[in-house]
XYZ file of C-alpha atoms in Angstrom:
697
model
C 0.000 0.000 0.000
C 1.351 3.419 -0.919
C 2.228 6.081 1.635
C -0.406 8.616 2.619
C -0.720 12.110 4.034
C -0.595 12.163 7.858
C -4.080 12.293 9.360
C -5.837 11.396 6.098
C -8.207 8.456 5.789
C -5.556 6.725 3.678
C -3.023 7.117 6.477
C -5.509 5.913 9.103
C -6.355 2.861 6.994
C -2.662 2.117 6.419
C -2.028 2.275 10.142
C -4.901 -0.146 10.724
C -3.915 -2.806 8.204
C -0.311 -2.807 9.389
C -1.242 -3.157 13.052
C -0.427 -6.430 14.780
C -3.753 -6.314 16.626
C -5.853 -6.235 13.455
C -3.884 -8.982 11.747
C -4.006 -11.140 14.848
C -7.751 -10.592 15.238
C -8.301 -11.572 11.600
C -6.419 -14.814 12.254
C -8.634 -15.578 15.247
C -11.787 -14.967 13.230
C -10.387 -17.394 10.618
C -7.712 -19.433 12.413
C -4.987 -21.319 10.592
C -5.234 -25.100 10.543
C -4.405 -27.295 7.568
C -5.460 -24.248 5.548
C -4.046 -20.727 5.972
C -5.605 -18.328 8.421
C -7.568 -15.292 7.433
C -4.797 -12.796 6.807
C -2.744 -14.971 4.453
C -5.871 -16.603 3.047
C -7.157 -13.465 1.352
C -8.261 -10.973 3.993
C -4.891 -9.248 4.080
C -4.850 -8.728 0.333
C -8.467 -7.571 0.394
C -7.823 -4.910 3.009
C -4.462 -3.812 1.586
C -4.994 -3.579 -2.169
C -6.415 -0.050 -2.168
C -10.049 -0.996 -2.777
C -12.103 1.805 -1.195
C -15.192 -0.284 -0.483
C -14.085 -1.818 2.851
C -13.316 1.677 4.149
C -16.876 1.978 5.487
C -15.526 0.020 8.476
C -12.683 2.451 9.285
C -14.197 3.991 12.470
C -15.353 0.607 13.761
C -11.990 -1.038 13.185
C -10.136 1.855 14.817
C -12.249 1.516 17.965
C -11.768 -2.238 17.951
C -8.003 -2.027 17.475
C -7.723 0.601 20.216
C -9.499 -1.727 22.624
C -7.407 -4.720 21.608
C -4.224 -2.705 21.973
C -5.150 -1.808 25.562
C -5.575 -5.524 26.234
C -2.166 -6.401 24.764
C -4.127 -8.650 22.444
C -1.397 -9.571 19.951
C 0.847 -10.999 22.693
C -1.841 -13.126 24.362
C -2.050 -16.906 23.936
C -4.593 -17.962 21.299
C -7.152 -19.161 23.851
C -6.946 -15.831 25.692
C -7.309 -13.963 22.401
C -10.508 -15.894 21.715
C -11.761 -15.117 25.206
C -11.032 -11.435 24.654
C -12.970 -11.421 21.384
C -15.915 -13.124 23.079
C -15.858 -10.412 25.720
C -15.747 -7.763 22.992
C -18.669 -9.435 21.203
C -20.827 -9.051 24.324
C -20.107 -5.319 24.570
C -22.916 -3.056 23.309
C -20.717 -0.875 21.075
C -17.591 -2.928 20.510
C -19.722 -5.934 19.590
C -20.892 -4.091 16.483
C -17.278 -3.170 15.722
C -16.286 -6.816 15.886
C -19.222 -7.622 13.599
C -17.703 -5.239 11.046
C -14.377 -7.072 11.180
C -16.059 -10.465 10.896
C -17.969 -9.315 7.819
C -14.766 -8.116 6.147
C -13.091 -11.416 6.980
C -15.808 -13.355 5.202
C -15.604 -11.004 2.219
C -11.852 -11.486 1.989
C -11.695 -15.232 2.684
C -14.795 -16.628 0.963
C -15.671 -14.282 -1.935
C -14.424 -14.157 -5.487
C -14.071 -10.507 -6.414
C -12.597 -8.164 -8.970
C -10.117 -5.488 -8.013
C -12.085 -2.424 -6.939
C -15.092 -3.944 -8.693
C -13.417 -3.393 -12.068
C -14.647 -5.908 -14.687
C -11.370 -5.472 -16.575
C -9.426 -7.119 -13.749
C -9.253 -10.859 -13.261
C -11.198 -12.161 -10.302
C -9.309 -12.830 -7.082
C -9.685 -16.411 -5.833
C -9.144 -16.483 -2.054
C -8.055 -19.552 -0.111
C -11.503 -20.121 1.376
C -12.975 -21.009 -2.006
C -10.231 -23.542 -2.678
C -10.698 -25.014 0.808
C -14.383 -25.608 0.053
C -13.717 -27.072 -3.383
C -15.848 -24.311 -4.862
C -15.498 -24.020 -8.607
C -17.089 -21.421 -10.779
C -16.623 -23.332 -14.040
C -16.049 -27.038 -14.667
C -12.437 -27.929 -15.468
C -11.513 -27.287 -19.066
C -14.429 -24.916 -19.685
C -13.614 -21.588 -21.290
C -15.972 -18.620 -21.059
C -17.901 -17.630 -24.184
C -18.571 -13.923 -24.422
C -21.844 -12.387 -25.542
C -21.760 -10.788 -28.990
C -22.357 -7.192 -28.009
C -24.670 -5.342 -30.390
C -23.874 -2.201 -32.295
C -25.328 0.858 -30.626
C -26.189 4.296 -31.910
C -24.547 7.467 -30.621
C -26.842 10.105 -29.180
C -25.898 12.594 -31.871
C -26.864 10.080 -34.578
C -30.456 9.617 -33.443
C -33.194 10.292 -35.946
C -35.715 13.003 -35.191
C -38.557 10.540 -35.698
C -39.098 6.797 -35.292
C -42.242 4.809 -35.777
C -41.826 3.532 -32.220
C -39.665 4.320 -29.212
C -39.331 1.374 -26.823
C -38.260 2.274 -23.298
C -36.368 -0.651 -21.760
C -34.726 -3.741 -23.234
C -36.062 -6.427 -20.906
C -38.450 -9.203 -21.959
C -41.372 -6.875 -22.682
C -39.317 -4.283 -24.559
C -37.346 -6.913 -26.455
C -40.495 -8.643 -27.668
C -42.061 -5.329 -28.699
C -38.939 -4.270 -30.591
C -38.732 -7.559 -32.475
C -42.431 -7.634 -33.351
C -42.510 -4.065 -34.653
C -39.156 -4.204 -36.440
C -40.033 -7.416 -38.240
C -43.186 -5.659 -39.457
C -41.011 -2.996 -41.074
C -41.364 -0.265 -38.465
C -38.408 1.905 -37.455
C -37.720 1.438 -33.749
C -35.516 3.146 -31.181
C -34.786 1.064 -28.059
C -33.584 3.157 -25.106
C -31.776 1.225 -22.352
C -30.769 2.938 -19.132
C -27.805 0.649 -18.429
C -24.397 0.874 -20.078
C -23.374 -1.897 -22.458
C -21.382 -4.442 -20.455
C -19.950 -7.804 -21.544
C -20.934 -10.899 -19.593
C -17.523 -10.799 -17.916
C -18.538 -7.493 -16.340
C -21.666 -9.054 -14.831
C -20.278 -12.225 -13.290
C -17.370 -13.695 -11.333
C -17.724 -11.245 -8.446
C -19.465 -12.422 -5.278
C -19.426 -8.969 -3.709
C -21.187 -7.227 -6.582
C -23.563 -9.792 -8.100
C -27.088 -8.423 -8.340
C -28.697 -11.060 -6.126
C -25.930 -11.205 -3.521
C -24.413 -7.727 -3.768
C -22.899 -6.324 -0.601
C -21.564 -3.339 -2.547
C -22.729 -1.508 -5.639
C -23.610 -3.895 -8.437
C -22.662 -3.205 -12.062
C -26.275 -4.185 -12.750
C -27.196 -0.864 -11.183
C -28.830 1.425 -10.996
C -26.097 3.179 -9.001
C -26.155 6.716 -7.616
C -28.463 9.420 -8.867
C -31.618 7.288 -8.721
C -33.073 7.717 -5.218
C -36.304 6.190 -4.000
C -38.404 6.647 -0.894
C -39.767 3.519 0.727
C -42.641 3.775 3.180
C -43.016 1.426 6.132
C -45.893 1.265 8.564
C -45.048 0.812 12.247
C -47.188 -1.174 14.668
C -48.854 2.014 15.879
C -49.958 2.816 12.323
C -47.454 5.578 11.648
C -45.794 5.812 8.270
C -42.009 6.121 8.103
C -40.128 7.087 4.947
C -36.618 5.846 4.204
C -34.408 7.278 1.492
C -32.792 4.513 -0.572
C -30.147 5.077 -3.208
C -29.172 2.867 -6.097
C -26.186 1.350 -4.297
C -28.310 -0.809 -1.975
C -29.533 -3.685 -4.126
C -31.809 -5.291 -1.535
C -33.490 -2.140 -0.312
C -33.746 -0.623 -3.790
C -35.123 -3.727 -5.503
C -33.568 -6.701 -7.254
C -34.551 -5.818 -10.807
C -31.380 -5.754 -12.910
C -30.366 -2.765 -14.981
C -28.577 -4.306 -17.939
C -29.100 -4.974 -21.621
C -31.862 -7.568 -21.527
C -33.146 -6.424 -18.152
C -33.676 -9.095 -15.519
C -33.369 -11.905 -18.054
C -29.662 -11.151 -18.387
C -29.063 -12.325 -14.812
C -32.042 -14.490 -13.864
C -31.982 -18.205 -13.115
C -34.539 -18.793 -15.835
C -37.563 -20.437 -14.217
C -40.118 -20.311 -17.033
C -43.519 -21.343 -15.725
C -46.941 -20.805 -17.219
C -49.631 -19.286 -15.020
C -52.635 -21.460 -14.205
C -56.116 -20.677 -15.566
C -57.222 -19.622 -12.072
C -54.439 -17.022 -11.933
C -56.303 -15.000 -14.551
C -59.539 -14.984 -12.518
C -58.442 -14.506 -8.920
C -61.305 -12.208 -7.914
C -63.904 -14.525 -9.425
C -62.408 -17.670 -7.894
C -61.563 -16.392 -4.427
C -63.517 -13.188 -3.908
C -61.936 -10.005 -2.616
C -61.110 -9.818 1.089
C -61.418 -6.483 2.868
C -58.614 -4.116 1.915
C -57.555 -6.159 -1.111
C -57.738 -5.168 -4.761
C -57.789 -8.520 -6.516
C -59.019 -8.294 -10.096
C -59.548 -10.676 -12.982
C -57.440 -10.298 -16.082
C -59.355 -9.145 -19.163
C -57.805 -12.157 -20.947
C -57.598 -15.777 -19.868
C -55.340 -18.784 -20.186
C -56.926 -20.025 -23.401
C -56.234 -16.732 -25.160
C -52.648 -16.701 -23.932
C -51.893 -20.383 -24.562
C -50.647 -19.950 -28.167
C -48.408 -17.139 -26.966
C -47.087 -19.285 -24.135
C -46.082 -21.878 -26.710
C -44.397 -19.254 -28.863
C -42.651 -17.828 -25.824
C -41.227 -21.214 -24.864
C -39.918 -21.828 -28.369
C -38.728 -18.323 -29.241
C -37.106 -17.727 -25.857
C -35.859 -21.296 -25.538
C -37.097 -23.349 -22.572
C -35.922 -26.738 -21.345
C -38.503 -28.852 -19.580
C -40.569 -32.015 -19.620
C -44.242 -32.756 -19.974
C -45.540 -34.654 -16.991
C -46.348 -33.911 -13.345
C -45.740 -30.171 -13.691
C -47.688 -29.652 -16.922
C -50.708 -31.933 -16.615
C -53.086 -29.316 -15.230
C -52.715 -26.807 -18.061
C -53.641 -27.360 -21.704
C -50.583 -27.244 -23.973
C -50.554 -27.129 -27.762
C -46.898 -28.137 -28.026
C -44.109 -29.596 -25.930
C -40.916 -27.892 -24.822
C -38.200 -27.234 -27.410
C -35.454 -28.754 -25.212
C -35.274 -31.627 -22.710
C -34.999 -30.763 -19.006
C -31.723 -29.985 -17.309
C -29.826 -32.979 -15.976
C -30.681 -34.321 -12.568
C -28.941 -34.066 -9.237
C -29.284 -35.677 -5.774
C -31.711 -33.022 -4.544
C -34.132 -33.796 -7.348
C -33.986 -37.518 -6.675
C -34.512 -37.118 -2.928
C -37.380 -34.646 -3.133
C -39.127 -36.454 -5.980
C -39.126 -39.622 -3.879
C -40.308 -37.699 -0.824
C -43.129 -36.127 -2.838
C -44.230 -39.584 -3.907
C -44.389 -40.737 -0.285
C -46.656 -37.765 0.457
C -48.860 -38.466 -2.541
C -47.596 -35.384 -4.379
C -46.182 -35.031 -7.876
C -42.793 -33.414 -8.492
C -40.526 -32.959 -11.476
C -37.762 -31.050 -13.195
C -38.280 -27.306 -13.433
C -38.852 -25.542 -16.761
C -35.848 -23.282 -17.316
C -35.027 -20.792 -20.073
C -31.541 -22.264 -20.299
C -30.061 -24.382 -23.063
C -29.945 -27.949 -21.775
C -28.512 -28.868 -25.184
C -26.792 -26.655 -27.769
C -29.417 -24.429 -29.393
C -29.636 -21.273 -31.497
C -25.912 -21.373 -32.189
C -25.085 -21.217 -28.493
C -23.790 -23.965 -26.173
C -25.548 -25.908 -23.467
C -25.382 -24.921 -19.819
C -22.093 -25.923 -18.154
C -23.729 -25.830 -14.696
C -21.497 -23.171 -13.206
C -21.868 -22.346 -9.523
C -22.831 -18.684 -9.994
C -26.048 -18.545 -12.000
C -28.789 -16.403 -10.532
C -27.703 -12.781 -10.238
C -24.821 -13.316 -12.663
C -24.480 -13.367 -16.442
C -23.907 -16.764 -18.038
C -20.244 -17.595 -18.729
C -21.074 -19.473 -21.924
C -24.181 -17.534 -23.038
C -26.470 -20.513 -22.479
C -28.983 -18.603 -20.358
C -31.765 -17.279 -22.573
C -33.129 -13.774 -22.278
C -34.069 -10.717 -24.236
C -30.378 -9.871 -24.764
C -29.633 -12.970 -26.868
C -33.032 -13.750 -28.428
C -35.540 -10.959 -29.063
C -33.143 -8.008 -29.254
C -30.680 -9.623 -31.708
C -33.593 -10.620 -33.956
C -34.908 -7.073 -33.828
C -31.481 -5.616 -34.642
C -31.009 -8.086 -37.482
C -33.875 -6.452 -39.381
C -31.861 -3.251 -39.789
C -34.865 -1.306 -38.514
C -33.689 -0.795 -34.929
C -31.377 1.703 -33.282
C -30.202 0.723 -29.806
C -29.269 3.572 -27.468
C -27.638 2.533 -24.174
C -26.574 4.424 -21.057
C -29.464 6.814 -21.661
C -32.791 7.522 -20.034
C -36.196 8.641 -21.156
C -37.280 11.274 -18.668
C -40.622 12.434 -20.110
C -43.212 10.928 -22.429
C -45.457 13.297 -24.387
C -48.646 12.062 -25.984
C -51.085 13.695 -28.349
C -53.486 12.853 -31.161
C -50.933 13.818 -33.800
C -48.068 11.785 -32.361
C -45.927 11.112 -29.355
C -42.419 12.073 -28.296
C -39.898 11.405 -25.567
C -37.192 13.430 -23.874
C -33.954 11.435 -23.850
C -30.996 12.236 -21.600
C -27.500 10.901 -22.216
C -24.147 11.523 -20.588
C -23.374 12.391 -16.985
C -25.535 14.950 -15.251
C -22.718 17.525 -15.446
C -22.407 17.310 -19.222
C -25.753 15.736 -20.075
C -27.243 16.005 -23.528
C -31.021 16.295 -23.904
C -32.757 15.200 -27.080
C -36.401 15.166 -28.154
C -37.377 12.197 -30.305
C -40.789 12.034 -31.955
C -42.636 8.790 -32.592
C -45.948 7.392 -33.726
C -46.030 5.240 -30.574
C -44.100 5.036 -27.319
C -43.873 1.576 -25.742
C -42.999 1.762 -22.034
C -41.305 -1.402 -20.761
C -39.210 -0.277 -17.812
C -40.709 -2.521 -15.130
C -43.540 -2.080 -12.691
C -41.848 0.637 -10.647
C -39.999 2.624 -13.294
C -42.752 2.461 -15.918
C -45.217 3.863 -13.400
C -42.753 6.524 -12.245
C -42.002 7.646 -15.810
C -45.650 7.893 -16.793
C -46.676 9.627 -13.569
C -43.824 12.123 -13.918
C -45.006 12.756 -17.487
C -48.474 13.673 -16.241
C -50.128 10.705 -17.950
C -52.514 8.011 -16.797
C -55.617 7.735 -14.646
C -56.139 7.148 -10.928
C -55.117 3.479 -11.175
C -51.666 4.169 -12.580
C -49.109 3.267 -9.934
C -51.624 1.511 -7.677
C -51.967 -2.229 -6.901
C -48.205 -2.760 -6.551
C -47.494 -6.334 -5.542
C -44.955 -9.111 -5.906
C -44.866 -12.678 -4.553
C -44.650 -14.065 -1.044
C -41.442 -15.977 -0.358
C -40.610 -18.593 2.266
C -37.156 -20.055 2.833
C -36.743 -23.238 4.875
C -33.397 -24.520 6.174
C -32.453 -27.967 7.463
C -29.718 -30.586 7.629
C -29.534 -33.886 5.772
C -27.406 -36.998 6.238
C -26.135 -37.032 2.662
C -25.130 -33.929 0.695
C -27.927 -33.153 -1.770
C -26.738 -29.941 -3.412
C -23.490 -30.540 -5.224
C -22.797 -26.854 -5.805
C -23.525 -27.051 -9.503
C -25.923 -24.710 -11.231
C -28.226 -23.508 -12.320
C -29.728 -23.680 -8.811
C -33.285 -24.831 -8.164
C -33.798 -28.254 -9.729
C -37.094 -29.817 -8.614
C -40.533 -28.506 -7.792
C -44.110 -29.423 -6.971
C -47.247 -27.572 -8.020
C -49.572 -29.621 -5.819
C -50.222 -26.592 -3.595
C -51.105 -24.207 -6.414
C -54.861 -23.582 -6.495
C -55.420 -26.586 -4.263
C -57.257 -27.089 -0.987
C -54.034 -27.111 1.025
C -53.095 -23.411 0.909
C -55.623 -20.546 0.602
C -55.666 -17.755 -1.953
C -54.074 -19.770 -4.749
C -51.106 -21.064 -2.774
C -47.789 -21.369 -4.531
C -44.953 -23.491 -5.849
C -42.416 -25.340 -3.689
C -38.892 -25.999 -4.976
C -35.563 -27.091 -3.550
C -33.368 -24.373 -2.101
C -30.542 -23.560 -4.481
C -26.913 -23.838 -3.500
C -25.716 -20.558 -2.066
C -22.386 -18.862 -2.532
C -19.742 -19.462 0.157
C -19.922 -15.828 1.247
C -23.633 -16.260 1.975
C -22.990 -19.420 3.993
C -20.195 -17.790 5.979
C -22.280 -14.719 6.785
C -25.376 -16.720 7.717
C -24.427 -20.286 8.743
C -26.664 -22.888 10.281
C -28.402 -22.700 13.651
C -25.942 -23.179 16.499
C -22.855 -22.553 14.362
C -20.457 -20.052 15.998
C -20.232 -16.767 14.118
C -16.430 -16.943 13.865
C -13.444 -18.988 14.951
C -12.218 -22.506 14.285
C -15.647 -24.108 14.728
C -17.070 -21.761 12.072
C -14.260 -22.635 9.674
C -14.730 -26.362 10.306
C -18.468 -26.031 9.670
C -17.792 -24.248 6.405
C -15.364 -26.936 5.299
C -17.004 -30.091 6.643
C -20.709 -29.497 7.350
C -21.752 -26.908 4.790
C -22.465 -29.612 2.161
C -25.067 -31.107 4.515
C -27.072 -27.892 4.695
C -30.236 -28.088 2.608
C -33.653 -26.547 2.326
C -36.740 -25.684 0.342
C -38.166 -22.488 -1.068
C -41.772 -21.469 -1.460
C -43.179 -18.754 -3.687
C -46.847 -17.902 -3.729
C -49.544 -15.386 -4.370
C -49.274 -11.907 -2.932
C -52.663 -10.278 -2.556
C -52.592 -6.667 -3.802
C -53.834 -4.145 -1.284
C -55.497 -0.767 -1.606
C -52.570 1.064 -0.010
C -49.666 -0.484 -1.964
C -48.589 1.859 -4.722
C -45.895 3.692 -6.647
C -46.261 7.454 -6.387
C -43.882 10.347 -6.966
C -41.445 11.291 -4.219
C -40.163 14.695 -3.221
C -36.601 13.574 -4.023
C -35.227 13.946 -7.524
C -32.952 11.877 -9.707
C -29.826 13.088 -11.477
C -31.961 14.699 -14.182
C -34.138 16.582 -11.722
C -37.117 14.280 -12.206
C -39.048 12.969 -9.174
C -38.022 9.572 -7.858
C -40.416 6.789 -6.960
C -42.131 6.610 -3.594
C -42.974 3.009 -2.763
C -45.485 1.940 -0.186
C -46.042 -1.763 0.306
C -48.672 -3.082 2.681
C -48.885 -6.780 3.489
C -52.446 -8.041 3.359
C -53.318 -10.693 5.980
C -54.293 -13.071 3.166
C -50.705 -12.981 1.925
C -49.501 -14.122 5.346
C -51.877 -17.071 5.106
C -50.156 -18.041 1.869
C -46.757 -17.819 3.566
C -47.900 -19.981 6.475
C -49.192 -22.639 4.104
C -45.981 -22.694 2.092
C -43.939 -23.053 5.282
C -46.126 -25.885 6.583
C -46.063 -27.985 3.437
C -42.454 -27.208 2.633
C -41.552 -28.526 6.077
C -43.543 -31.711 5.447
C -41.709 -32.203 2.152
C -38.266 -31.822 3.706
C -39.091 -34.086 6.640
C -40.355 -36.732 4.228
C -36.922 -36.551 2.605
C -35.270 -37.289 5.950
C -34.253 -33.743 6.845
C -33.582 -32.694 10.437
C -34.033 -29.385 12.203
C -36.312 -27.850 9.593
C -36.956 -24.215 10.406
C -38.085 -21.117 8.613
C -35.205 -18.820 7.784
C -35.668 -15.068 7.861
C -32.733 -13.253 6.326
C -31.235 -10.169 7.860
C -31.506 -8.151 4.656
C -34.412 -5.737 4.458
C -36.752 -6.696 1.663
C -37.612 -3.971 -0.785
C -41.073 -2.725 -1.550
C -39.991 -2.984 -5.191
C -39.253 -6.681 -4.750
C -38.059 -8.836 -7.601
C -41.300 -9.775 -9.375
C -43.193 -6.513 -8.918
C -46.265 -5.990 -11.071
C -49.730 -4.476 -11.258
C -49.021 -0.741 -11.445
C -50.561 -0.327 -14.908
C -52.948 -3.220 -14.718
C -55.121 -4.125 -17.660
C -58.870 -3.763 -17.542
C -61.708 -3.424 -20.020
C -62.973 -0.481 -17.957
C -60.881 2.586 -17.025
C -62.733 2.608 -13.701
C -60.870 -0.541 -12.651
C -57.491 -0.381 -14.395
C -54.782 1.818 -15.894
C -54.617 0.280 -19.377
C -56.916 -1.548 -21.721
C -56.509 -5.242 -22.545
C -53.843 -4.356 -25.119
C -51.708 -2.258 -22.804
C -52.887 1.096 -24.168
C -52.796 3.670 -21.393
C -56.307 4.914 -20.647
C -56.544 8.580 -21.581
C -53.622 8.391 -24.026
C -53.772 7.593 -27.685
C -50.184 6.611 -28.436
C -48.660 5.200 -25.237
C -48.572 1.431 -24.716
C -47.265 -0.382 -21.643
C -45.637 -3.740 -22.300
C -44.176 -5.318 -19.158
C -45.154 -6.783 -15.772
C -46.967 -3.552 -14.901
C -49.900 -4.923 -16.905
C -50.467 -8.008 -14.716
C -53.561 -7.578 -12.529
C -52.308 -10.515 -10.430
C -48.945 -12.221 -10.344
C -49.727 -15.920 -10.287
C -48.295 -18.614 -8.057
C -45.014 -18.988 -9.961
C -42.289 -16.849 -11.558
C -43.851 -14.354 -13.987
C -41.269 -13.913 -16.770
C -42.711 -16.393 -19.264
C -46.083 -14.691 -18.783
C -44.468 -11.284 -19.360
C -43.093 -12.600 -22.662
C -46.328 -14.262 -23.748
C -48.471 -11.253 -22.905
C -45.949 -8.905 -24.567
C -46.280 -10.945 -27.752
C -50.043 -10.518 -27.623
C -49.812 -6.775 -26.872
C -47.154 -6.114 -29.521
C -49.042 -8.060 -32.171
C -52.157 -6.012 -31.565
C -50.139 -2.801 -31.782
C -48.604 -3.982 -35.047
C -51.997 -4.893 -36.510
C -53.806 -1.734 -35.368
C -51.127 0.873 -35.991
C -52.436 4.363 -35.234
C -53.103 6.559 -38.221
């Protein structure tokens, strides 16, 4: 580490990382045994290489080191050092300081990372990953990079396009392809910069799902939100959230291809009942359940197209028998694993049906791209061999191949104008200090920025009726942890492998229930930070658990219906983004019916695990604060045949506007009992086709 000015933060940090007390404490948090201790195993390099991100802990580590110095900590025998750290851990203030050190030890010892988060640098591979036998890619596998598309410079934009599509995720990608193939000129505006797959993977500290620091999948600074929480006494409390906090901000990825660039790929169809929730279940007090204006039968041909045009691997059988299908899957299911075998057998003993999950991942070579290599870092990371299917490598390339599409990245639409003679958008590019504003006219603007950002953009543009932004909801999630006698998750991807739909629209769980699947393998950093019940938080026993018992950790995951409530909504906040436009204000209320769904998922997930021989099954509640934006948010521009009950018509046309069409999850009146992406694609195909066939004069 270079020298620093006396009294500066650099000098204070240098003094810390060269202190005997800090180094000794690191080696008690991760003691040496047959494998190196923490300092030599990666923590020393992590704290000394100039990366600014760990510096958040500077005050805490200074207080801790001061206390340890007073104790003569570095000269104590190892057992007395451990006793001193246990005493520190029990202290009200110093305990939190020790927590900061422990967190940095796990980041340095168990996390693959790139220098200062720079995608251009090779990932660091600390000793902890080698100790665990963790491998990111199978031996002999070489990464295959995504063919990055040609983009248009801001100063080369046309004044007019037939359509401007805001967002490049599954809805925007489908719309761009459909309109471009019909001969229309299309501008796709994507907020994220253009990054290769290598810039969106290989880093356990910055992956979108597991980020502990700013993720390259954004959105980054300059995009604040206000989240509203209701206390037990009924008071509302607002919290300012910036784009650096992935969990609090929301897990939607900002990248070319949107969430499908980094998802795990579960590609389920909704059930017929999902399109008629209000009719099937009624509407409990305070809820805003509504039927879709379209049903399963109308969407079925589009589901089939979505599976074939996106590329889904799956099998017809226990998980498909309850929904009519006009065609099978284009690819066989992903290969099996011990978890699938164990839970399929357990389901049979319970009288349930289980099977391989449908995944939008190449199980065999397809579309000129290879099959999945089952890397250990799938969800939240880009695919190392481009086998994971999404808008970025299916719909968008087909749209661009027509020659009718301009793709503008690292730019934002800030305002949408609509009128009987045409529409237009205000586009901002560049940094806020040297930003360039451009007005682009269009026959139609297609808004596909996700349930939160689509609503925010349209509200900030002064468009929409009273339902725009309302009915925000997601899914309910339940995570169950346990131990098994034989390792069932071998660390290979893509993650979830087996599921049962026996508690979807069944008598076992109210309000439509949900799907149960195996819990995916988690990254070593996640295990270290949140080990099993009764595992010490640090020390030799923690290291031994990581090395010897971690493979025996197992679990199940439940995802079910979230009942939209009258008070959950996206509105405009009194904070502004880097362009001076209002940010989103998110209020999310949990309806009691949603908690009934959670309880049912937990009950039957526990039964499933116990039937598989699991011990110590318990519901796990993570420490991270869930975001009101969630991961599967929807409903904020819900479709309806009547403007009195929805924000758009059945074809996504914004009520009160003649040339603005919404084409993403915002349209979903309800979110089903399973992952929504295949439904987003299928419905986008239907919406985009209607737009193509009824082009405004």
